[in-house]
Amino acid sequence: MALWAAVLVLSAVHCTQPADTAVESADRMLREGKETYRLQGAKRALPKFQEALRIYRQAGGREGEAEALRYQGNCRLQSAEYDLAAEDFQQSLALHRQLGDLEGAAKSLNNLGLAYWNVADYPKALQVLDRGLAIAEELDDPRIRGAALSNLGLVYDELGRHSESLEHYQAALDDFRSSGFSRGIADALANLGGRALLLGDYRQAVQHLRGSLQVSLQGGLQHQSSLALGNMGLAQLGLGGSDRALTLLSEALEAARRSGARKQEADWMRARGKVLLWTAHYEEAWDDLHGAAEFYANAGMKVQESAAWREIGAASVLLGDLAAAEDALRRSLQAADSLAWPAGGAAARIALGDLQWHRREPAQALTWYRAACRSIEDGQDESLRTACLMRAALALSRLLHRQEARATAILALEAAERLKGEPLLAQAQTVRGHVEQSGGDPSAALPFYRSALESSLQGGFPEAAWRIAYYLGTCLRQLGAKEEAARAFEQSIDLLESVRQGLERDRFHAGYIDSRDQPYKALVPLLLELGQDAQALLVAERLRNRPFPGAHASPALTSLALQQAPESQSRLPDGTLDSVFGRLEEQGWPSRRTDMPDPTAADPAERLARFRQRLRPGTAVIEYLQTAEGLAAFVLTRDRFHSLLTPVRSESLTTRVSLLRERMAKTGRQDYRAPARGLYRLLIAPLQARGWLEGITRLSIVPHGVLHYLPFSALLSEGGSAVESMAVERRESRSGKPGGLRGPASEGIRFLVQDFTVSYLAGLQSASSGDPLAAVNGNQGVGGGGHGKTGGGGGSLASPPAGKDILALVPQAARLANASQEVRRIEEVFQSEVCILMGTEATEPFFKKLAPDYRFLHLATHGAFDRRNPLGSALVLESGPGGDGLLEAREIMELRLNADLVFLSACETALGAGYYSDIPPGDDFRGLTQAFLDAGSRAVLASLWKVDDLATAHFAGRFYAERASGDAEAIAAVQREMLRNDRFAHPFFWAPFVLVEK
């Protein structure tokens, strides 16, 4: 917990006044400035001190000049102008020394120490504050001595020397009370409260801070009131009162603004951002944290800037932007280490460990956690040490060091119980439960999970609560309590989705669920086991964030105070979860889904049956989902619905897809056939063997995870007999060649595209028209005249949308030798309303301006997939005024397109998160393809790997010529034609082209 401390600046009660009128005028101005400073703050007082200083200097009033300089420095201190403040205090100190004024010199030293403290120059701060304390001791002045003691305590707290800071704060409080100095009393109590916050003793912190606030309000001290209110907000957060914390911090922020205390304003903005982060208000948290970081950077406040970047990094982890998180956290660590700030360094190392944990690297995470623990000395920063212990216990458990994990978890829970902070205690209970469960004793874990979930819900912390509900579900699943486990998983998902609904920025919305898909993947196989197949499919759709029409977030949920656990002493709030969500809504975080009908309106199976009626005969939708227990496949046809769970691990599936892609990229070899057959046997053959694809000619695939990057059309069926097929595989595996076979369709070699038309769906919900599965019924065709007449494939739209036919771009920067041939073929098909921008005319600004007016967009260029941040993936265009020549996914998402189809005639345009990226797989976050769909395009034709220039030109020309039959049918026709062409028969040339539809 960061410390927002009271800084005590003292001024003389009077100054010697020369008799002349000018000095008397300056004296009057100085007194007015002091009163303004006390009641209205530094910002309004500064002009009065500056005017007094000007008059003193003209009239030669050196005593007044010294005091005006010190007050001017105080104002600049409050406004975070630390270099200027230090100059004022040094000048004031020199004048007091020349005048032999020990009292003034001591005060200037105290204030100079604060300027050094604010910029983390702790050696200089200690040096000047010790000198000020020595003078105060000589003078035996309790006010000046108390100020020096209190300010020294601030430095000791930053250095982690909390026992010394306590001694200094207590001594300062005694001095201020003995002299009746109310402002000093308020500051000392606030600093004692801040120290308690650092150590996690939130109740003690509240006690001190209430005392500080009472004194501040009685004396009309706005600066001190802001300080007490803000730190009380942080204490309330520690005690679990998130709504009260936000209220107090907002009040503190307003008080700081009124008083012109710019540093405090940034402090409370950062603190509020931290609370908003805890309570899953990510949008507001992001704004507050970045606003504070910008202020600290401009003010040269390295400690505070380090803390702000650490919290920005934590926010980025929660939102799935791991690349940005690492940059922010390393920036925080570098700053903390350069300042020799142990607490900041430990906190940054913990956060970097969290990042590695998020990346599923427990060994690397443990290294960071242990480094953080080593940097915290015994008796210092207990809350930080507890956080280290909890995380280390989890990492040890994941690495199967079970005895050490359990011992560490017990230590963490004991420490959390001593600190008495509700969020910290809930975390420690969750860790203890997780370690017990991982160690093979789920019954011992149950009471820890239940207690943690109760306190997290009551405190309004959904980010913690969804995880705990998920862990509780896994625990109940292990114990065989299947229905109770399903309810726990449903509660976890409800909490997640209520948070996600409040995210407006696309990058946050896309990344949020990616790293939180565990409850979905756990619930789907459990529902299948319980015979609730339709409900399982609806959960799979919810993971894709494209809810099935008529589907509710979950059935009516009951409390998780389950009856079969008599050992549990904790109970959740009474009634259903509606009461829990109601309280959370009152605290300001997003409400439950309101766009879905009453879940009792129809049984999921009935809704699904009505939904299937929209499918055309001969079409099958196959939706895949990689779950915790295997690969789930849901098959929907007009008259049937089936499901299957195949026991295959995610890692195994990823390896198989990777191997196929790698081998297909080698055009001179045929060893891709073995993995192509293996994946066919895993993904398609079990469905055919059960008769589920009988009479089907078109497959609409809804992929998940790594299956987004699999060319389904190039999977190899058995073709001939099983004996023939195995013989072919043996010959291929020995030689790496096609075993003497001449053509791709010889001796048992048959691609899936030769039997089915294949396309991809983003989900079962057609977002563009509101018509479920409209896309699988066929898209608009291109008639001979290019006016969008519907061909034999049929169309789902009653009439083509308004707009011109096709906009094609071929930038000079792409340097594609066959691009002109590709464009000529497009011109032959589209005989009117064609706009072709070539060379330097194919600019990014032109595309953004013209694209919304066209039904077809064709971009023949290079694509760059950003593996660390798929939203940074880009198409290469020309720069032009107002554009850098890189059309990034994030920019595409801001467009408003009306296109039937976007053809990305470029390399790797279908790639996205989950395959090569640091970001975990998610179905609503897939780089350029999803960006165009989100922008309004009804379909995107993209590529899965680096494509051949000549093959792409051939494919594009033939595709547009065939498109009258529908997009998917056209692609299948061209791929079959290329199979018969010796030049393009290898799947490297034709398999990467995939159609993704809404």
Coordinates of N, CA and C in Angstrom, one line a residue, residues 111-256:
N111 N 12.1 22.4 5.4 CA 11.4 22.5 4.1 C 12.2 22.0 2.9
L112 N 13.5 22.3 3.0 CA 14.4 21.9 2.0 C 14.5 20.3 2.0
G113 N 14.5 19.7 3.2 CA 14.5 18.3 3.3 C 13.2 17.7 2.6
L114 N 12.1 18.4 2.7 CA 10.9 17.9 2.0 C 11.0 17.9 0.5
A115 N 11.7 19.0 0.0 CA 11.9 19.1 -1.4 C 12.7 17.9 -1.9
Y116 N 13.8 17.6 -1.2 CA 14.6 16.4 -1.6 C 13.9 15.1 -1.4
W117 N 13.0 15.0 -0.4 CA 12.2 13.8 -0.2 C 11.3 13.5 -1.4
N118 N 10.7 14.6 -1.8 CA 9.7 14.4 -2.9 C 10.4 13.9 -4.2
V119 N 11.6 14.2 -4.4 CA 12.3 13.8 -5.7 C 13.2 12.6 -5.4
A120 N 13.0 11.9 -4.2 CA 13.6 10.7 -3.8 C 15.1 10.8 -3.6
D121 N 15.6 12.0 -3.3 CA 17.0 12.2 -3.0 C 17.2 12.0 -1.5
Y122 N 17.1 10.8 -1.0 CA 17.0 10.5 0.4 C 18.3 10.9 1.2
P123 N 19.5 10.6 0.7 CA 20.7 11.1 1.4 C 20.7 12.6 1.7
K124 N 20.4 13.4 0.7 CA 20.3 14.8 1.0 C 19.2 15.2 2.0
A125 N 18.1 14.5 1.8 CA 16.9 14.8 2.7 C 17.3 14.5 4.2
L126 N 18.0 13.4 4.4 CA 18.4 13.0 5.8 C 19.4 14.0 6.3
Q127 N 20.3 14.4 5.4 CA 21.4 15.3 5.9 C 20.8 16.7 6.3
V128 N 19.9 17.3 5.5 CA 19.4 18.6 5.9 C 18.4 18.5 7.0
L129 N 17.6 17.4 7.1 CA 16.7 17.3 8.2 C 17.4 17.1 9.5
D130 N 18.5 16.3 9.5 CA 19.2 16.1 10.7 C 19.8 17.4 11.2
R131 N 20.2 18.3 10.3 CA 20.8 19.6 10.7 C 19.6 20.5 11.3
G132 N 18.4 20.4 10.6 CA 17.3 21.1 11.2 C 16.9 20.7 12.6
L133 N 17.0 19.3 12.8 CA 16.6 18.8 14.1 C 17.6 19.2 15.2
A134 N 18.9 19.3 14.8 CA 19.9 19.7 15.7 C 19.7 21.1 16.2
I135 N 19.3 22.0 15.3 CA 19.1 23.4 15.6 C 17.8 23.5 16.5
A136 N 16.8 22.7 16.2 CA 15.6 22.7 17.0 C 15.8 22.2 18.4
E137 N 16.7 21.2 18.5 CA 17.1 20.7 19.9 C 17.8 21.9 20.6
E138 N 18.6 22.6 20.0 CA 19.4 23.7 20.6 C 18.4 24.8 21.0
L139 N 17.4 25.1 20.2 CA 16.4 26.1 20.5 C 15.4 25.6 21.5
D140 N 15.2 24.2 21.6 CA 14.2 23.6 22.5 C 12.8 24.1 22.1
D141 N 12.6 24.2 20.7 CA 11.3 24.6 20.2 C 10.5 23.4 19.7
P142 N 9.4 23.0 20.4 CA 8.7 21.8 20.1 C 8.1 21.8 18.7
R143 N 7.7 22.9 18.2 CA 7.1 22.9 16.9 C 8.1 22.6 15.8
I144 N 9.2 23.3 15.9 CA 10.3 23.1 14.9 C 10.8 21.7 15.0
R145 N 11.0 21.2 16.2 CA 11.5 19.9 16.5 C 10.5 18.8 16.0
G146 N 9.2 19.0 16.2 CA 8.2 18.1 15.7 C 8.2 18.0 14.2
A147 N 8.4 19.2 13.6 CA 8.4 19.2 12.1 C 9.5 18.4 11.6
A148 N 10.7 18.6 12.2 CA 11.9 17.8 11.7 C 11.7 16.3 11.9
L149 N 11.2 16.0 13.1 CA 11.0 14.5 13.4 C 10.0 13.9 12.5
S150 N 8.9 14.6 12.2 CA 7.8 14.1 11.3 C 8.4 13.9 9.9
N151 N 9.1 14.9 9.4 CA 9.6 14.8 8.1 C 10.7 13.7 8.0
L152 N 11.5 13.5 9.0 CA 12.5 12.4 9.0 C 11.8 11.1 8.9
G153 N 10.6 11.0 9.6 CA 9.8 9.7 9.6 C 9.4 9.4 8.2
L154 N 9.1 10.4 7.4 CA 8.7 10.2 6.0 C 9.8 9.5 5.2
V155 N 11.0 10.0 5.4 CA 12.2 9.4 4.7 C 12.4 8.0 5.1
Y156 N 12.3 7.7 6.5 CA 12.5 6.4 6.9 C 11.5 5.4 6.4
D157 N 10.3 5.9 6.3 CA 9.2 5.0 5.7 C 9.6 4.6 4.2
E158 N 10.0 5.6 3.5 CA 10.4 5.3 2.1 C 11.5 4.3 2.0
L159 N 12.4 4.3 3.0 CA 13.6 3.4 3.0 C 13.2 2.1 3.7
G160 N 12.0 1.9 4.1 CA 11.6 0.7 4.7 C 12.0 0.5 6.2
R161 N 12.4 1.6 6.8 CA 12.9 1.6 8.2 C 11.7 2.0 9.1
H162 N 10.7 1.1 9.2 CA 9.4 1.5 9.8 C 9.5 1.6 11.3
S163 N 10.4 0.9 12.0 CA 10.5 1.1 13.4 C 11.0 2.5 13.8
E164 N 12.0 3.0 13.0 CA 12.5 4.3 13.2 C 11.4 5.4 12.9
S165 N 10.7 5.1 11.8 CA 9.6 6.1 11.5 C 8.6 6.2 12.6
L166 N 8.2 5.1 13.2 CA 7.3 5.1 14.3 C 7.8 5.9 15.5
E167 N 9.0 5.8 15.8 CA 9.6 6.6 16.9 C 9.5 8.1 16.6
H168 N 9.9 8.4 15.4 CA 9.9 9.8 15.0 C 8.5 10.4 15.0
Y169 N 7.5 9.7 14.4 CA 6.2 10.2 14.4 C 5.6 10.4 15.8
Q170 N 5.8 9.4 16.7 CA 5.3 9.5 18.0 C 5.9 10.7 18.8
A171 N 7.2 10.9 18.6 CA 7.9 12.0 19.3 C 7.4 13.3 18.7
A172 N 7.1 13.4 17.4 CA 6.6 14.6 16.8 C 5.2 14.9 17.3
L173 N 4.4 13.9 17.5 CA 3.0 14.1 18.0 C 3.1 14.6 19.4
D174 N 4.0 14.1 20.2 CA 4.1 14.6 21.6 C 4.5 16.0 21.6
D175 N 5.4 16.4 20.7 CA 5.9 17.8 20.7 C 4.7 18.7 20.3
F176 N 4.0 18.3 19.2 CA 2.9 19.2 18.7 C 1.8 19.3 19.8
R177 N 1.5 18.2 20.5 CA 0.4 18.3 21.5 C 0.9 19.2 22.7
S178 N 2.1 19.1 23.0 CA 2.6 19.9 24.1 C 2.6 21.4 23.8
S179 N 2.7 21.7 22.5 CA 2.7 23.1 22.1 C 1.3 23.5 21.6
G180 N 0.3 22.6 21.6 CA -1.0 23.0 21.1 C -1.1 23.3 19.6
F181 N -0.2 22.8 18.8 CA -0.1 23.1 17.4 C -1.0 22.1 16.6
S182 N -2.2 22.6 16.3 CA -3.2 21.7 15.7 C -2.8 21.2 14.3
R183 N -2.2 22.1 13.5 CA -1.8 21.6 12.2 C -0.7 20.5 12.3
G184 N 0.2 20.7 13.2 CA 1.2 19.6 13.4 C 0.6 18.3 13.9
I185 N -0.4 18.4 14.8 CA -1.1 17.2 15.3 C -1.7 16.5 14.2
A186 N -2.5 17.2 13.3 CA -3.1 16.6 12.2 C -2.1 15.9 11.3
D187 N -1.0 16.5 11.0 CA 0.0 15.9 10.1 C 0.6 14.7 10.7
A188 N 1.0 14.8 12.0 CA 1.6 13.6 12.7 C 0.7 12.4 12.7
L189 N -0.6 12.7 13.0 CA -1.6 11.6 13.0 C -1.8 11.0 11.6
A190 N -1.8 11.9 10.6 CA -1.9 11.4 9.2 C -0.7 10.5 8.9
N191 N 0.5 10.9 9.3 CA 1.7 10.1 9.0 C 1.7 8.8 9.7
L192 N 1.2 8.8 11.0 CA 1.1 7.5 11.7 C 0.1 6.6 11.0
G193 N -1.0 7.2 10.4 CA -2.0 6.4 9.7 C -1.4 5.9 8.4
G194 N -0.5 6.7 7.7 CA 0.1 6.3 6.5 C 1.1 5.1 6.7
R195 N 1.8 5.2 7.9 CA 2.7 4.1 8.2 C 1.9 2.8 8.4
A196 N 0.8 2.9 9.1 CA 0.0 1.7 9.4 C -0.5 1.1 8.0
L197 N -0.8 2.0 7.1 CA -1.3 1.5 5.8 C -0.1 0.7 5.1
L198 N 1.1 1.2 5.2 CA 2.2 0.5 4.6 C 2.4 -0.9 5.2
L199 N 2.1 -1.0 6.4 CA 2.3 -2.3 7.1 C 1.0 -3.1 7.1
G200 N 0.0 -2.7 6.4 CA -1.2 -3.4 6.3 C -2.1 -3.5 7.6
D201 N -1.9 -2.6 8.5 CA -2.7 -2.6 9.7 C -3.8 -1.5 9.5
Y202 N -4.8 -1.9 8.8 CA -5.8 -1.0 8.3 C -6.7 -0.4 9.4
R203 N -7.0 -1.2 10.4 CA -7.8 -0.7 11.5 C -7.1 0.4 12.3
Q204 N -5.8 0.1 12.6 CA -5.0 1.1 13.3 C -4.9 2.4 12.4
A205 N -4.7 2.2 11.1 CA -4.7 3.4 10.2 C -5.9 4.2 10.3
V206 N -7.1 3.6 10.3 CA -8.3 4.3 10.4 C -8.4 5.1 11.7
Q207 N -8.0 4.5 12.7 CA -8.0 5.2 14.0 C -7.2 6.5 14.0
H208 N -6.0 6.4 13.5 CA -5.1 7.6 13.4 C -5.7 8.6 12.5
L209 N -6.2 8.2 11.3 CA -6.7 9.1 10.3 C -7.9 9.8 10.7
R210 N -8.8 9.1 11.4 CA -10.0 9.8 11.9 C -9.6 10.9 12.9
G211 N -8.6 10.7 13.7 CA -8.1 11.8 14.6 C -7.6 12.9 13.8
S212 N -6.8 12.6 12.7 CA -6.3 13.7 11.9 C -7.4 14.5 11.2
L213 N -8.4 13.8 10.7 CA -9.5 14.4 10.0 C -10.3 15.4 10.9
Q214 N -10.5 14.9 12.1 CA -11.2 15.7 13.1 C -10.5 17.0 13.4
V215 N -9.2 16.9 13.6 CA -8.4 18.1 13.9 C -8.4 19.0 12.7
S216 N -8.3 18.5 11.5 CA -8.2 19.3 10.3 C -9.5 20.0 10.0
L217 N -10.6 19.3 10.2 CA -11.9 20.0 10.0 C -12.2 21.1 11.0
Q218 N -11.8 20.9 12.3 CA -12.0 21.9 13.3 C -11.1 23.1 13.0
G219 N -10.0 22.9 12.4 CA -9.1 24.1 12.1 C -9.3 24.6 10.7
G220 N -10.2 24.1 9.9 CA -10.4 24.5 8.5 C -9.2 24.3 7.7
L221 N -8.4 23.2 7.9 CA -7.2 22.9 7.2 C -7.5 22.0 6.0
Q222 N -7.6 22.6 4.8 CA -8.0 21.9 3.6 C -7.0 20.8 3.2
H223 N -5.7 21.3 3.2 CA -4.6 20.4 2.8 C -4.6 19.1 3.7
Q224 N -4.7 19.3 5.0 CA -4.6 18.2 5.9 C -5.9 17.3 5.8
S225 N -7.1 18.0 5.5 CA -8.3 17.2 5.4 C -8.2 16.3 4.1
S226 N -7.7 16.8 3.1 CA -7.5 16.0 1.9 C -6.6 14.8 2.1
L227 N -5.6 15.0 2.9 CA -4.6 13.9 3.2 C -5.3 12.9 4.0
A228 N -6.1 13.3 5.1 CA -6.7 12.3 5.9 C -7.8 11.5 5.2
L229 N -8.6 12.2 4.3 CA -9.7 11.6 3.6 C -9.1 10.5 2.6
G230 N -8.0 10.9 1.9 CA -7.5 10.0 0.9 C -6.9 8.7 1.6
N231 N -6.1 8.9 2.6 CA -5.6 7.7 3.3 C -6.6 6.9 4.0
M232 N -7.7 7.5 4.5 CA -8.8 6.8 5.0 C -9.5 5.9 3.9
G233 N -9.5 6.5 2.7 CA -10.0 5.7 1.6 C -9.2 4.5 1.3
L234 N -7.9 4.6 1.4 CA -7.0 3.4 1.2 C -7.2 2.4 2.3
A235 N -7.4 2.9 3.5 CA -7.6 2.0 4.6 C -8.9 1.3 4.5
Q236 N -10.0 2.0 4.0 CA -11.2 1.3 3.8 C -11.1 0.2 2.7
L237 N -10.3 0.5 1.7 CA -10.1 -0.5 0.7 C -9.4 -1.8 1.3
G238 N -8.5 -1.6 2.2 CA -7.8 -2.7 2.8 C -8.8 -3.5 3.7
L239 N -9.8 -2.8 4.2 CA -10.8 -3.5 5.1 C -11.9 -4.1 4.3
G240 N -11.9 -3.9 3.0 CA -12.9 -4.5 2.1 C -14.0 -3.6 1.7
G241 N -14.0 -2.4 2.1 CA -15.1 -1.4 1.7 C -14.8 -0.6 0.5
S242 N -14.9 -1.3 -0.7 CA -14.5 -0.6 -1.9 C -15.4 0.6 -2.3
D243 N -16.7 0.5 -2.0 CA -17.5 1.7 -2.3 C -17.2 2.9 -1.4
R244 N -17.0 2.6 -0.2 CA -16.6 3.7 0.8 C -15.2 4.2 0.4
A245 N -14.3 3.4 0.0 CA -13.0 3.8 -0.4 C -13.1 4.8 -1.6
L246 N -13.9 4.5 -2.6 CA -14.0 5.4 -3.8 C -14.6 6.7 -3.4
T247 N -15.6 6.7 -2.5 CA -16.2 7.9 -2.1 C -15.2 8.8 -1.4
L248 N -14.4 8.3 -0.5 CA -13.4 9.0 0.3 C -12.3 9.6 -0.6
L249 N -11.9 8.8 -1.6 CA -10.8 9.2 -2.5 C -11.3 10.3 -3.4
S250 N -12.5 10.2 -3.8 CA -13.1 11.3 -4.7 C -13.2 12.6 -3.9
E251 N -13.6 12.5 -2.6 CA -13.7 13.7 -1.8 C -12.3 14.3 -1.6
A252 N -11.3 13.4 -1.3 CA -9.9 13.9 -1.2 C -9.4 14.5 -2.4
L253 N -9.7 14.0 -3.6 CA -9.3 14.5 -4.8 C -9.8 15.9 -5.0
E254 N -11.1 16.1 -4.7 CA -11.7 17.4 -4.8 C -11.1 18.4 -3.9
A255 N -10.8 18.0 -2.6 CA -10.2 18.9 -1.7 C -8.8 19.3 -2.1
A256 N -8.1 18.4 -2.7 CA -6.7 18.7 -3.2 C -6.8 19.7 -4.3

